[in-house]
Tab-separated table of C-alpha atoms in Angstrom:
chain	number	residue	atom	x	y	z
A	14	UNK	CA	19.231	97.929	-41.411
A	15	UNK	CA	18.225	94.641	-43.705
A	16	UNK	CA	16.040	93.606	-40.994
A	17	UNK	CA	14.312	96.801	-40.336
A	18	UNK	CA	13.705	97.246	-44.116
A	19	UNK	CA	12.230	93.850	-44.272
A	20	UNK	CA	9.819	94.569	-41.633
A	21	UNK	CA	8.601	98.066	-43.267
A	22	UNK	CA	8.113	96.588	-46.463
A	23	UNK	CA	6.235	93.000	-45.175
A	24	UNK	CA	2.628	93.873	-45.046
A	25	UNK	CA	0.799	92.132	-42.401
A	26	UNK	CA	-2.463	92.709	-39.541
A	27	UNK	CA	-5.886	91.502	-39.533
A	28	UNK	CA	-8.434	91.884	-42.011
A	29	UNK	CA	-12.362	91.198	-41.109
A	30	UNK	CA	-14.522	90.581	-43.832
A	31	UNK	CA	-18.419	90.988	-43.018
A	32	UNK	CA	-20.680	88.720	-45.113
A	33	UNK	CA	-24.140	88.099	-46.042
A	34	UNK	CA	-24.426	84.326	-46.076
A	35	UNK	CA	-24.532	83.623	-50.076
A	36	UNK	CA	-21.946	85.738	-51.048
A	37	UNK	CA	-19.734	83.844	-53.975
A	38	UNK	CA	-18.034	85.542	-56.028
A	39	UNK	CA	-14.537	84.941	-57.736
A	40	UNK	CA	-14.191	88.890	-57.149
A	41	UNK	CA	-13.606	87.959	-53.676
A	42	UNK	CA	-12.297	84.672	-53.979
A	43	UNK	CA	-9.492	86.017	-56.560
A	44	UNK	CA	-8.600	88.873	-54.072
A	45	UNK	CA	-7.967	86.434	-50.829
A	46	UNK	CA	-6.114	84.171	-53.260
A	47	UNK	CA	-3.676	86.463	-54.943
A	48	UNK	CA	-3.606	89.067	-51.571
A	49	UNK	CA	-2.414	85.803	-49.815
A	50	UNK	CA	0.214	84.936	-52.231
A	51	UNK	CA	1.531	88.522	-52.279
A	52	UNK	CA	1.269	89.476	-48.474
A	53	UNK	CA	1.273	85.917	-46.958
A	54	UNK	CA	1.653	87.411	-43.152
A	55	UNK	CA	-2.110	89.095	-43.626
A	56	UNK	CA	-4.644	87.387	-41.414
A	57	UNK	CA	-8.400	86.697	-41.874
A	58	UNK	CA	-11.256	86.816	-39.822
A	59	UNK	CA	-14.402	86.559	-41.943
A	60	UNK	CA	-18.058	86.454	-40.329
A	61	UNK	CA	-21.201	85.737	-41.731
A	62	UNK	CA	-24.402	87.018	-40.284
A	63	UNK	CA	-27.610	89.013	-42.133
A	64	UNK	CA	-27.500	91.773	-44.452
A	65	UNK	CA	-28.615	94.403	-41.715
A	66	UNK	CA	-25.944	93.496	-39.382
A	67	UNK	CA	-23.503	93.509	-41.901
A	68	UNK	CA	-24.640	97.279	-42.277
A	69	UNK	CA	-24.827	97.968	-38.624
A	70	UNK	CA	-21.362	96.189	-37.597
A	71	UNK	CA	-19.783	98.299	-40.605
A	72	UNK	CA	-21.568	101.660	-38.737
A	73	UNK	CA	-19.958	100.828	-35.582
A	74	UNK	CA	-16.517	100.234	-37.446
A	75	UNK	CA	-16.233	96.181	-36.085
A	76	UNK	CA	-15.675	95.285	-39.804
A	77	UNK	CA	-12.809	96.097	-42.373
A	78	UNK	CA	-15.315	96.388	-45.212
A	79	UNK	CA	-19.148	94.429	-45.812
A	80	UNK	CA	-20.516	92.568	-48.271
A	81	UNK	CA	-24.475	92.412	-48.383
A	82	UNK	CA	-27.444	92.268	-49.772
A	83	UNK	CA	-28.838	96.180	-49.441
A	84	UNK	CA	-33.053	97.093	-48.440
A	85	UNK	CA	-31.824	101.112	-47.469
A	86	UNK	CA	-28.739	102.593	-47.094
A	87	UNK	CA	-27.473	103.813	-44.238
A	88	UNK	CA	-25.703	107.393	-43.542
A	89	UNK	CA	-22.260	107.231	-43.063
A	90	UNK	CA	-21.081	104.373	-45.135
A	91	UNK	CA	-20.353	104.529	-49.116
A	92	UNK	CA	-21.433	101.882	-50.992
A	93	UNK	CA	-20.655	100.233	-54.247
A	94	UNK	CA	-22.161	97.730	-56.077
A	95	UNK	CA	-19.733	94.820	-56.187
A	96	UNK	CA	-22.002	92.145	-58.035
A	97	UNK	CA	-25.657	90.713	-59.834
A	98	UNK	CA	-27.126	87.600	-59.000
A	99	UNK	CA	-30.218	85.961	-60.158
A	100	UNK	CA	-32.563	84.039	-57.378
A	101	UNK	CA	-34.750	81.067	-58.884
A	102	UNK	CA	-37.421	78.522	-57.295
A	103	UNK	CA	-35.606	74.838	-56.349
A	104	UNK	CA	-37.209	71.809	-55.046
A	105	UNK	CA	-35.284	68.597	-53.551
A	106	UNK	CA	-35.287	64.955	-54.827
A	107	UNK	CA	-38.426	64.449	-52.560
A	108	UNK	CA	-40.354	66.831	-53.782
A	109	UNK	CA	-43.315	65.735	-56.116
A	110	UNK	CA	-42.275	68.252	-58.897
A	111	UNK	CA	-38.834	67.665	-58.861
A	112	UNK	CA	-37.881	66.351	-62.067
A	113	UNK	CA	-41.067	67.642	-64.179
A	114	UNK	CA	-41.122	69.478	-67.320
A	115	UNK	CA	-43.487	71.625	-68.502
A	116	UNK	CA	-44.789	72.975	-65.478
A	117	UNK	CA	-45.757	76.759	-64.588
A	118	UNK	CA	-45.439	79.379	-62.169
A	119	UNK	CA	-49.151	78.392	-61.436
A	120	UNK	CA	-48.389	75.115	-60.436
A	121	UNK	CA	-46.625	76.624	-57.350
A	122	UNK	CA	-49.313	77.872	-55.907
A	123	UNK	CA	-49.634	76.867	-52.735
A	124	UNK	CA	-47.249	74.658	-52.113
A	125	UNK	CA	-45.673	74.736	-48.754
A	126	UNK	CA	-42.249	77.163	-48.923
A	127	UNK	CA	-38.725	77.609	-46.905
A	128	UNK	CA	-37.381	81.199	-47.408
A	129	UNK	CA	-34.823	83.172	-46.265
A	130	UNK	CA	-35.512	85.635	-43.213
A	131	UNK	CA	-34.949	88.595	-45.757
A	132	UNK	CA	-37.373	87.119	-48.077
A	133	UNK	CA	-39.601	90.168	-47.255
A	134	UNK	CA	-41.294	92.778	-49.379
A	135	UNK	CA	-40.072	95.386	-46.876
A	136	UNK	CA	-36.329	93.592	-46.580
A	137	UNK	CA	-33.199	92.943	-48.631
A	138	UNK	CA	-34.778	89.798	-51.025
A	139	UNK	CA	-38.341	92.172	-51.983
A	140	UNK	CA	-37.812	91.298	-55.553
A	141	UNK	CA	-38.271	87.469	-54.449
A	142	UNK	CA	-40.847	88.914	-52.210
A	143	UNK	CA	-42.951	90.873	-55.036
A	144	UNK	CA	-42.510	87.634	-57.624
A	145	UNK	CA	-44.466	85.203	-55.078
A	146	UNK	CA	-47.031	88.248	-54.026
A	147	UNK	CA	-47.377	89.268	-58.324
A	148	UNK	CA	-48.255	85.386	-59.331
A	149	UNK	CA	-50.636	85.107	-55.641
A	150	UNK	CA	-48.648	81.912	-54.693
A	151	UNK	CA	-49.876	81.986	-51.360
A	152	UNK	CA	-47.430	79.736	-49.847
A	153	UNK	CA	-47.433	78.984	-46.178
A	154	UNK	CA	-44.191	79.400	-44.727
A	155	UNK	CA	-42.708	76.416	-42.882
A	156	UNK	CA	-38.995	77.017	-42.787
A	157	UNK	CA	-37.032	80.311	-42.691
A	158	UNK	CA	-33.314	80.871	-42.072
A	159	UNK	CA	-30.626	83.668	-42.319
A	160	UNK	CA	-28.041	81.113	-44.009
A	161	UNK	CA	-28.429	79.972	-47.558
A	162	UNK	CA	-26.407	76.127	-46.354
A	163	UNK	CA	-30.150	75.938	-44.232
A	164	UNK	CA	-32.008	77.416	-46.595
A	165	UNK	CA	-30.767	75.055	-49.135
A	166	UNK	CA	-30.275	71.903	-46.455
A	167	UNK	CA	-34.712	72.295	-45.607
A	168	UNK	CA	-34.984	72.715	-49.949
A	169	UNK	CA	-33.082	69.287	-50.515
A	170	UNK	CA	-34.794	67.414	-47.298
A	171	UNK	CA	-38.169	67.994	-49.031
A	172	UNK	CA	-39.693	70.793	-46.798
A	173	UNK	CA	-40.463	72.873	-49.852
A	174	UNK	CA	-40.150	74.793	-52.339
A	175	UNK	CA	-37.582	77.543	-51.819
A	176	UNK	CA	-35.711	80.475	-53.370
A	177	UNK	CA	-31.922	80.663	-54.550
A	178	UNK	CA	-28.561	82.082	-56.130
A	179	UNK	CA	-28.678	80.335	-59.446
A	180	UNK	CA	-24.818	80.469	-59.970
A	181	UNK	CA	-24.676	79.296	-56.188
A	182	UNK	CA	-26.387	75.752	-56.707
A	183	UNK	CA	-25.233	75.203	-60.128
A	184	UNK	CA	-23.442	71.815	-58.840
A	185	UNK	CA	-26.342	70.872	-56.739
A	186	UNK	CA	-28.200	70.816	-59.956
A	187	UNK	CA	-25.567	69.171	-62.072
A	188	UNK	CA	-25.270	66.391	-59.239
A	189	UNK	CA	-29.255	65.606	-59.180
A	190	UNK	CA	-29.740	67.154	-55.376
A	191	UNK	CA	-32.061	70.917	-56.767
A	192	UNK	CA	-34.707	70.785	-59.686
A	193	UNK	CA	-35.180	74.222	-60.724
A	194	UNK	CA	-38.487	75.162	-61.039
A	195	UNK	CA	-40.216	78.311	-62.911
A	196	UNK	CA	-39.693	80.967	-63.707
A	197	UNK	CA	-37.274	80.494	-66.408
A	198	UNK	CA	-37.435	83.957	-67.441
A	199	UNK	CA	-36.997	87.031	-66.178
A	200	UNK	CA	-36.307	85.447	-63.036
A	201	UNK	CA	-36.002	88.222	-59.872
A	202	UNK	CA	-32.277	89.766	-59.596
A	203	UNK	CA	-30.678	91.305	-56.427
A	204	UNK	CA	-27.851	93.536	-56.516
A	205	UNK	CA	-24.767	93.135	-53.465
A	206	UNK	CA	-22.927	95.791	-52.413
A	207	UNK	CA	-19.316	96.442	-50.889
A	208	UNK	CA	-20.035	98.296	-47.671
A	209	UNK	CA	-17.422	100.755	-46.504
A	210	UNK	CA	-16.966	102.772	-43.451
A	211	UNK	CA	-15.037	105.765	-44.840
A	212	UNK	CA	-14.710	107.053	-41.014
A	213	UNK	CA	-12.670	103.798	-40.264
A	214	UNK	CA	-9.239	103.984	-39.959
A	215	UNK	CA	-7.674	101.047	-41.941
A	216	UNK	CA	-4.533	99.167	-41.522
A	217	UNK	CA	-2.185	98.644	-44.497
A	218	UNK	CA	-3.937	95.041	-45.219
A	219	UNK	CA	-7.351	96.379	-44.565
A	220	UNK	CA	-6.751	99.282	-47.251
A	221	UNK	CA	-4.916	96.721	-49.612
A	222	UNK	CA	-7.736	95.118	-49.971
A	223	UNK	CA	-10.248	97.137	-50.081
A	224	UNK	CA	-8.773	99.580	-52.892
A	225	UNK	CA	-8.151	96.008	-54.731
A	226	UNK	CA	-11.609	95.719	-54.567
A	227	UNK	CA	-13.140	98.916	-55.707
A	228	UNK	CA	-10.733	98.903	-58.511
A	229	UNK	CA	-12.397	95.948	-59.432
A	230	UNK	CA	-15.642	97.741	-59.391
A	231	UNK	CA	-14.096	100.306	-61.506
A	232	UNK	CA	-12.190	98.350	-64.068
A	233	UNK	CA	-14.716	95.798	-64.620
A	234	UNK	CA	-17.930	96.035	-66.503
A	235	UNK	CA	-21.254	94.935	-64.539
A	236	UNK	CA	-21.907	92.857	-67.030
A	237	UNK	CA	-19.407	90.838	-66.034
A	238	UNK	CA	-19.507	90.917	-62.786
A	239	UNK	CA	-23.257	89.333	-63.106
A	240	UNK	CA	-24.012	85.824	-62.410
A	241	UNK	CA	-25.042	83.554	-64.091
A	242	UNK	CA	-23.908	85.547	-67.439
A	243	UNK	CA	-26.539	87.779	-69.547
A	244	UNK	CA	-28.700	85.327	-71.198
A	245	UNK	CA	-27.982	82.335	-69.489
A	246	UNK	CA	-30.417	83.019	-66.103
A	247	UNK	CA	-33.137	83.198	-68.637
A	248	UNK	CA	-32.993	79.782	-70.837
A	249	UNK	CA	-36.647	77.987	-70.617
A	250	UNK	CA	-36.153	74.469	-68.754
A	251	UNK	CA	-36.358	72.741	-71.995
A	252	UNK	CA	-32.602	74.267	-72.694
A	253	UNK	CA	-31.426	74.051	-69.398
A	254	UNK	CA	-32.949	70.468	-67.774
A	255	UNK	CA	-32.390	66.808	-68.624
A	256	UNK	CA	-35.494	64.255	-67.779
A	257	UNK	CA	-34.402	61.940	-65.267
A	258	UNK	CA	-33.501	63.721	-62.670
A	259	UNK	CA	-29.939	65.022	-63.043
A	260	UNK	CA	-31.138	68.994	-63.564
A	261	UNK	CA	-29.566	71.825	-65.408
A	262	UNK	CA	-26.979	70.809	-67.781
């Protein structure tokens, strides 16, 4: 009978997360940390591919619950909105602006680009999309990727000029390998969602988590649950750089 009781109350199966390929968030990391801790039998499986086939595998019930990036919703699942980032304009240690003050939005005009493959007026990154098309940048193109570690890799090598989370490569710019570049304010801001395929049938891990999650949602204000904090994605470079090539302080 101790054995059998054991067994009902231990909590275990597999849980697979679906990501979009820049998804931080101590949301998440907090609930794999103290789900682990709590229910240490629980297994992972967590895949990262593009915001549509996050949607997609979460319509054909392959996932336990998405996290994405969101261009249109699609019938069938629910969606909440689990956080706010802010996207800015990085160049590497190569580049010939990195470093610079004073510069504007005009001088990147032109200048040769890497993007993400959502970075689309008619995909999940338009608001990146509409700030190069609003300004008439006029960039060519000449590296694209679904993964922010390439999309940030082609930024650092020099390629070009390129577009990302600003609480993602906070380090990078403490450590002297991004220069943020304009705009410093009002800088484009894309919501991610928690995808959820109510017709799913969960295990008792999957549903752990996943009502851990939207009681998140629920309990915390979006405020906080925006990053970087109000105020602080829209400091002008003189507040936020140091000449000499270290970046944001």
């Amino acid at each position: 009978p101790d054995i059998t009781s054991l067994a009902r109350s231990e909590i275990s199966g597999q849980v697979t997360i679906l990501l979009a390929s820049h998804v931080i968030t101590p949301l998440l990391d907090g609930l794999l940390s103290q789900t682990y801790l709590a229910n240490p039998k629980i297994t992972y499986r967590i895949k990262t591919t593009t915001s549509a086939n996050v949607a997609n595998q979460m319509r054909e019930k392959t996932g336990s619950f998405g996290i994405c990036l969101v261009n249109r919703r699609l019938p069938g699942l629910d969606y909440d909105h689990l956080y706010r980032e802010f996207f800015g304009f990085f160049c590497g240690p190569s580049h010939p602006l990195f470093g610079q003050s004073g510069i504007g939005l005009e001088d990147l005009k032109g200048l040769d680009a890497v993007s993400f493959e959502t970075d689309d007026l008619n995909d999940a990154l338009r608001p990146v999309a509409l700030l190069r098309r609003q300004y008439e940048m006029g960039q060519r193109i000449v590296g694209r990727s679904s993964h922010l570690e390439e999309v940030r890799r082609m930024i650092q090598c020099g390629l070009g000029i390129g577009s990302l989370p600003l609480h993602v490569v906070e380090r990078d710019v403490r450590d002297g390998l991004l220069w943020r570049l304009p705009p410093f304010y009002d800088p484009p801001e894309v919501d991610i969602y928690l995808l959820i395929n109510p017709k799913k049938r969960l295990n008792r891990a999957e549903q752990i988590l996943v009502d851990r999650l939207q009681s998140q949602i629920s309990a915390i204000p979006l405020d906080q649950r925006t990053y970087p904090p109000a105020g602080q994605a829209h400091r002008p470079m003189s507040d936020m750089s140091t000449k000499g090539g270290s970046g944001l302080t």
